[in-house]
Coordinates of C-alpha atoms and ligand atoms in Angstrom, one line a residue:
M1 CA 110.9 154.7 131.2
A2 CA 113.9 152.8 129.9
E3 CA 114.8 153.3 126.3
V4 CA 113.8 150.4 124.0
P5 CA 116.9 148.6 122.8
E6 CA 117.5 147.4 119.2
T7 CA 117.9 143.7 120.2
M8 CA 116.2 141.5 122.7
D9 CA 116.5 138.0 124.3
A10 CA 114.1 135.4 123.0
Q11 CA 113.4 131.7 123.4
V12 CA 113.0 130.4 119.8
I13 CA 112.6 127.2 117.9
R14 CA 114.5 126.6 114.7
E15 CA 112.9 123.2 114.0
H16 CA 109.8 121.3 115.3
G17 CA 110.3 118.6 117.9
D18 CA 110.2 117.9 121.6
P19 CA 110.6 120.7 124.2
D20 CA 114.5 120.5 123.9
V21 CA 114.2 122.4 120.6
F22 CA 113.9 125.7 122.5
E23 CA 117.1 127.7 122.4
H24 CA 118.1 131.2 123.5
A25 CA 118.5 133.8 120.7
E26 CA 119.2 137.5 120.3
L27 CA 116.7 139.0 117.9
D28 CA 115.9 142.4 116.6
V29 CA 113.1 144.1 118.7
P30 CA 110.0 143.9 116.5
E31 CA 109.0 147.1 114.6
V32 CA 105.6 148.6 115.5
D33 CA 103.2 149.1 112.6
A34 CA 100.1 151.3 112.6
N35 CA 97.5 150.2 115.1
E36 CA 100.1 148.2 117.1
V37 CA 101.8 148.7 120.4
L38 CA 105.2 147.3 121.5
V39 CA 104.8 145.4 124.8
E40 CA 107.7 144.7 127.2
V41 CA 106.6 141.2 128.1
A42 CA 106.5 140.4 131.8
A43 CA 104.9 136.9 131.6
T44 CA 103.3 134.4 129.3
S45 CA 101.4 131.2 129.7
V46 CA 101.5 127.9 127.9
N47 CA 98.5 126.7 125.9
P48 CA 98.1 123.3 124.2
V49 CA 98.3 125.1 120.8
D50 CA 101.8 126.3 121.7
T51 CA 102.9 122.8 122.3
K52 CA 101.2 121.6 119.1
I53 CA 103.0 124.4 117.1
R54 CA 106.3 123.5 118.7
S55 CA 106.0 119.8 118.1
G56 CA 104.9 120.2 114.5
F57 CA 101.4 118.9 115.0
A58 CA 100.1 122.3 114.0
S59 CA 103.1 123.4 111.9
D60 CA 100.9 125.4 109.5
L61 CA 100.3 127.9 112.4
C62 CA 104.0 128.3 113.1
P63 CA 105.8 131.7 112.6
D64 CA 108.9 131.6 110.4
F65 CA 112.1 130.2 111.9
P66 CA 113.6 131.3 114.2
A67 CA 110.1 131.2 115.6
V68 CA 109.0 133.0 118.8
L69 CA 106.0 131.1 120.1
H70 CA 103.2 131.8 122.6
G71 CA 100.1 133.9 122.3
D72 CA 99.3 134.9 125.9
L73 CA 101.1 137.8 127.4
A74 CA 101.0 140.4 130.1
G75 CA 103.3 143.4 130.2
E76 CA 103.8 147.1 129.8
V77 CA 103.3 149.2 126.7
V78 CA 106.6 150.9 125.7
Q79 CA 105.8 152.2 122.2
V80 CA 102.6 153.1 120.5
G81 CA 102.0 153.0 116.7
D82 CA 100.0 155.4 114.6
G83 CA 96.3 155.2 115.1
V84 CA 96.3 153.6 118.5
E85 CA 94.0 155.5 120.8
D86 CA 93.2 153.2 123.7
F87 CA 96.7 152.7 125.1
E88 CA 99.7 154.8 126.0
V89 CA 103.2 154.2 127.0
G90 CA 103.3 152.9 130.6
D91 CA 99.9 151.1 130.4
E92 CA 99.9 147.5 131.8
V93 CA 98.1 145.3 129.3
Y94 CA 97.1 141.6 128.7
G95 CA 96.0 139.7 125.7
C96 CA 96.6 137.0 123.1
P97 CA 97.9 138.9 120.1
G98 CA 100.2 136.3 118.3
G99 CA 102.7 133.5 118.5
L100 CA 101.3 132.4 115.1
A101 CA 102.4 132.8 111.5
G102 CA 102.6 136.5 110.6
T103 CA 102.8 137.7 114.2
T104 CA 105.4 138.0 116.9
G105 CA 105.2 135.7 119.9
A106 CA 105.4 136.3 123.7
L107 CA 108.5 134.2 124.5
A108 CA 110.7 137.3 124.1
E109 CA 111.4 140.5 125.9
Y110 CA 109.3 142.5 123.5
A111 CA 106.3 141.7 121.3
A112 CA 104.5 143.8 118.8
A113 CA 100.8 143.4 119.3
D114 CA 97.7 144.5 117.4
A115 CA 96.1 146.9 119.9
A116 CA 92.7 145.6 119.1
T117 CA 93.5 142.3 120.8
L118 CA 94.6 143.8 124.1
A119 CA 92.9 145.2 127.2
H120 CA 94.2 146.9 130.3
K121 CA 95.4 144.3 132.8
P122 CA 93.2 143.7 135.8
D123 CA 94.6 145.8 138.7
S124 CA 94.2 143.0 141.2
L125 CA 96.4 140.5 139.3
S126 CA 100.1 140.0 139.1
M127 CA 101.6 139.9 135.6
R128 CA 101.8 136.1 135.8
E129 CA 98.2 135.8 136.8
A130 CA 97.1 138.1 134.0
A131 CA 99.1 136.2 131.4
A132 CA 97.3 133.0 132.4
L133 CA 93.9 134.3 131.3
P134 CA 93.6 135.6 127.7
L135 CA 93.4 132.6 125.4
V136 CA 91.4 130.4 127.7
T137 CA 89.1 133.1 128.8
I138 CA 88.2 134.2 125.3
T139 CA 87.6 130.5 124.4
A140 CA 85.4 129.9 127.5
W141 CA 83.5 133.2 126.8
D142 CA 82.9 132.2 123.2
G143 CA 81.7 128.8 124.2
L144 CA 79.5 129.5 127.1
V145 CA 78.4 133.2 126.8
T146 CA 78.3 133.7 123.0
R147 CA 77.5 130.3 121.6
A148 CA 75.7 128.4 124.3
D149 CA 74.3 131.6 125.8
V150 CA 73.7 130.0 129.2
S151 CA 70.6 131.3 131.0
P152 CA 69.9 131.4 134.7
G153 CA 68.8 128.0 136.1
E154 CA 70.1 126.0 133.1
S155 CA 72.1 122.8 133.8
V156 CA 75.6 123.1 132.4
L157 CA 78.2 120.4 132.2
V158 CA 81.8 121.6 131.8
H159 CA 84.1 118.7 130.9
G160 CA 87.7 119.4 132.2
G161 CA 86.6 121.8 134.9
T162 CA 90.1 122.4 136.3
G163 CA 91.9 122.7 133.0
G164 CA 92.9 126.0 131.4
V165 CA 89.7 126.6 129.5
G166 CA 87.5 124.6 131.9
H167 CA 88.4 126.5 135.1
V168 CA 87.4 129.8 133.5
G169 CA 84.4 128.1 132.0
V170 CA 83.1 127.0 135.4
Q171 CA 83.3 130.5 136.7
L172 CA 81.6 132.1 133.6
A173 CA 78.8 129.5 133.6
S174 CA 78.2 130.2 137.2
L175 CA 78.2 133.9 136.7
E176 CA 75.6 133.5 134.0
G177 CA 73.4 131.7 136.5
G178 CA 73.9 128.2 135.3
V179 CA 73.7 125.2 137.7
V180 CA 77.3 124.1 137.0
H181 CA 78.6 120.5 136.9
A182 CA 82.3 120.1 136.4
T183 CA 84.3 116.9 135.6
A184 CA 87.8 116.2 136.8
S185 CA 89.9 113.1 137.5
T186 CA 90.8 113.5 141.2
E187 CA 89.0 114.6 144.4
E188 CA 91.5 117.4 144.8
K189 CA 90.6 118.8 141.4
R190 CA 86.9 118.4 142.1
D191 CA 87.3 120.4 145.3
L192 CA 89.0 123.1 143.2
A193 CA 86.1 123.1 140.7
R194 CA 83.6 123.5 143.6
D195 CA 85.8 126.4 145.0
L196 CA 85.6 128.0 141.5
G197 CA 81.8 127.9 141.6
A198 CA 80.7 124.4 140.4
D199 CA 77.6 123.2 142.1
H200 CA 78.6 119.6 141.5
A201 CA 81.8 117.9 140.5
F202 CA 82.4 114.3 139.6
D203 CA 84.8 112.0 137.8
Y204 CA 84.6 111.9 134.1
H205 CA 85.4 108.2 134.1
R206 CA 81.9 107.5 135.3
D207 CA 79.3 106.2 132.9
V208 CA 77.5 109.0 131.2
D209 CA 74.0 107.5 131.7
D210 CA 74.8 107.2 135.4
Y211 CA 75.7 110.9 135.9
V212 CA 72.8 112.1 133.7
A213 CA 70.5 110.1 135.9
E214 CA 72.0 111.4 139.1
Y215 CA 72.2 115.1 138.2
T216 CA 69.4 115.6 135.7
D217 CA 66.9 112.9 136.5
G218 CA 67.8 111.3 133.2
E219 CA 66.7 114.4 131.2
G220 CA 70.2 115.4 130.1
F221 CA 72.0 118.7 130.5
D222 CA 70.9 121.9 128.8
V223 CA 74.5 122.8 127.9
V224 CA 77.6 120.6 127.5
F225 CA 80.9 122.4 127.1
D226 CA 83.7 120.0 126.1
T227 CA 87.2 121.3 126.8
V228 CA 88.8 117.9 126.8
G229 CA 90.7 118.3 123.5
A230 CA 89.9 114.7 122.5
G231 CA 88.2 115.9 119.3
A232 CA 85.6 113.5 117.9
D233 CA 86.5 110.9 120.5
N234 CA 84.5 112.6 123.2
I235 CA 81.7 114.0 121.2
G236 CA 79.6 110.9 121.4
T237 CA 79.7 111.2 125.2
D238 CA 78.8 114.9 125.0
F239 CA 75.7 114.1 122.8
A240 CA 74.7 111.4 125.3
A241 CA 75.0 113.8 128.2
A242 CA 72.9 116.5 126.5
G243 CA 69.1 116.7 126.8
V244 CA 66.5 117.2 124.1
K245 CA 67.3 120.6 122.3
G246 CA 70.5 120.8 124.3
R247 CA 73.5 122.8 123.2
V248 CA 76.9 121.1 122.8
V249 CA 80.0 123.2 122.3
T250 CA 83.5 121.8 122.0
T251 CA 87.0 123.3 121.7
V252 CA 88.2 120.6 119.4
S253 CA 86.1 118.7 116.8
R254 CA 88.8 117.0 114.6
G255 CA 87.8 113.5 113.5
E256 CA 84.6 111.8 112.8
A257 CA 81.5 111.4 115.0
D258 CA 78.1 110.0 114.7
L259 CA 75.7 112.9 114.2
N260 CA 72.5 110.9 114.7
P261 CA 71.9 112.3 118.2
V262 CA 72.0 115.8 116.8
H263 CA 69.0 114.9 114.8
S264 CA 67.2 112.6 117.2
K265 CA 67.5 115.1 120.1
G266 CA 67.4 118.3 118.1
L267 CA 70.8 119.4 119.5
S268 CA 72.8 122.4 118.4
F269 CA 76.5 121.6 118.0
D270 CA 79.1 124.3 117.8
T271 CA 82.9 124.5 117.8
V272 CA 85.0 127.4 119.2
F273 CA 88.2 128.3 117.4
M274 CA 89.5 131.5 119.1
L275 CA 92.6 131.8 116.9
L276 CA 90.5 132.5 113.8
P277 CA 90.6 136.4 114.0
L278 CA 94.4 136.2 114.4
I279 CA 94.9 133.7 111.5
H280 CA 92.6 135.6 109.2
D281 CA 93.5 139.2 110.1
D282 CA 89.9 139.7 111.1
H283 CA 89.8 143.2 112.7
A284 CA 86.3 142.9 114.1
G285 CA 87.1 139.6 115.6
R286 CA 90.3 141.0 117.2
L287 CA 88.4 143.9 118.6
R288 CA 85.9 141.4 120.1
H289 CA 88.8 139.7 121.9
G290 CA 90.0 143.0 123.4
E291 CA 86.4 143.8 124.4
I292 CA 86.0 140.4 126.1
L293 CA 89.2 140.9 128.0
A294 CA 88.2 144.4 129.1
R295 CA 84.9 143.0 130.5
V296 CA 86.7 140.1 132.2
A297 CA 89.2 142.5 133.7
T298 CA 86.3 144.2 135.5
L299 CA 84.9 140.8 136.6
V300 CA 88.4 139.9 137.9
D301 CA 88.8 143.1 139.9
E302 CA 85.3 142.6 141.4
G303 CA 86.3 139.1 142.5
D304 CA 84.1 137.2 140.1
V305 CA 86.8 135.5 138.0
T306 CA 90.1 134.2 139.3
P307 CA 92.9 132.6 137.4
H308 CA 94.1 129.3 138.9
L309 CA 97.9 129.0 138.5
D310 CA 99.5 125.6 138.4
D311 CA 101.8 125.0 141.4
T312 CA 104.9 125.7 139.3
D313 CA 106.8 128.9 138.6
Y314 CA 109.1 128.8 135.5
G315 CA 111.6 131.5 134.5
F316 CA 112.4 132.7 131.0
E317 CA 115.1 130.0 130.4
E318 CA 112.6 127.2 131.4
A319 CA 110.2 127.3 128.5
A320 CA 111.1 123.7 127.7
E321 CA 110.2 122.6 131.3
A322 CA 106.9 124.5 131.1
H323 CA 106.0 122.7 127.9
R324 CA 106.9 119.4 129.4
R325 CA 104.7 120.0 132.4
L326 CA 101.7 120.8 130.2
E327 CA 102.2 117.9 127.8
A328 CA 102.6 115.5 130.7
G329 CA 99.1 116.5 131.9
E330 CA 100.5 117.0 135.4
H331 CA 99.3 120.6 135.7
V332 CA 96.2 122.0 137.4
G333 CA 95.0 125.3 135.9
K334 CA 97.5 127.3 134.0
V335 CA 101.3 126.9 133.5
T336 CA 103.0 130.3 133.3
V337 CA 106.5 131.5 132.4
R338 CA 108.1 134.7 133.8
V339 CA 109.8 136.6 131.0
K340 CA 110.9 139.5 133.1
D341 CA 111.9 139.1 136.8
Ligands
NAP1 N1 89.5 125.8 119.6 C1 90.0 126.7 120.4 O1 89.8 127.9 120.3 C2 90.7 126.2 121.6 C3 91.1 127.1 122.6 C4 91.7 126.6 123.8 C5 92.0 125.3 123.9 N2 91.7 124.5 122.9 C6 91.9 123.0 123.0 O2 91.1 122.6 124.1 C7 91.8 121.6 124.8 C8 91.9 122.0 126.3 O3 92.7 123.1 126.4 P1 93.1 123.5 127.9 O4 94.0 124.7 127.8 O5 91.9 123.6 128.8 O6 94.0 122.2 128.3 P2 94.3 121.6 129.7 O7 94.6 122.7 130.7 O8 95.3 120.5 129.5 O9 92.9 120.9 130.2 C9 92.4 119.7 129.7 C10 91.4 119.2 130.7 O10 90.7 118.1 130.1 C11 90.4 117.2 131.1 N3 90.2 115.8 130.6 C12 91.0 115.0 130.0 N4 90.4 113.9 129.6 C13 89.1 114.1 129.9 C14 87.9 113.3 129.7 N5 87.9 112.1 129.1 N6 86.7 113.8 130.1 C15 86.7 115.0 130.7 N7 87.7 115.8 130.9 C16 88.9 115.3 130.5 C17 91.6 117.2 132.1 O11 91.2 116.9 133.4 P3 92.1 116.0 134.4 O12 93.4 116.9 134.6 O13 91.3 115.9 135.6 O14 92.5 114.7 133.7 C18 92.0 118.7 132.0 O15 91.3 119.4 133.0 C19 93.2 121.4 124.1 O16 93.1 120.4 123.2 C20 93.4 122.7 123.4 O17 94.2 122.7 122.2 C21 91.0 124.9 121.8

């Protein structure tokens, strides 16, 4: 076990802006508080919230400058704080512990992480593959397992079935026994959605009445999971796709929407915001994140959940390129960044 140095390399931002604001910095290695571990980061992945924090759209979530961004990480535990019982030095872990105000991020050689948010990395995955999963998996689990509580035989529509959240959502909904319908913009992506377990895949540009007629005999879906990120703009379509007493869950609900269908169809309508336990220092919520990731690690090692990595492979100095790729919408699945070669 190599000794932990006093300083580390990091990719930081000192102002908000386009991806060029990333710059190299040498920072002190974070101190480990009680109930935390120090992780030597091997890989991280990019989530839209990271690009929103970088650009300033979500500046309220940004750590102090020079800011180390990114929540998702996979790596090895190199120090253990007081009170940590579940991890020891040398353990390989994955999780989404920070990258937000008041936490340390994963775009650095070392990150201090609340042990509650972590789980042992699935044995069958590389560090890059493991780093792709935490944030999107917790979100998809919250949406489809906890909130919508998909039951066997129910019809489930996952909008954005090959995106970060959606591609895990398709797999979880299928594992819960749902009849899964995924939307994606190209035939190649729709093939991927079918490979991941979708029973049906179609283009989201189609008219909603048209696909509701084709796949549900006009009755509407039991569950609609919206991972589009279009906020209120897509919620009218979600409500139109849901059947009477359907459950609609979205990952973004900013904006205004007509709630009449919630009344006329007796819908339930829910929003997932997985960062809440991190923002509010909610220990029980953080423990739940760790528990979800532990359960998912088993599912991964049993071959039931697989991360799909975008066809790119960025090194530590290429964080800006990774952000550009995600923001351009050219990715399929998850964009990852290797921190340690
Ligand atoms: N609240 C939370 O806790 C939470 C957690 C995670 C993510 N999010 C938010 O959720 C959104 C998605 O995150 P992500 O990581 O999955 O992003 P992503 O990887 O960029 O995926 C977005 C997906 O949306 C699809 N899409 C775009 N327009 C669509 C439309 N009109 N109808 C159906 N699908 C459409 C895209 O499909 P094509 O590629 O085929 O166009 C893509 O698969 C982001 O806004 C993110 O900030 C929120």
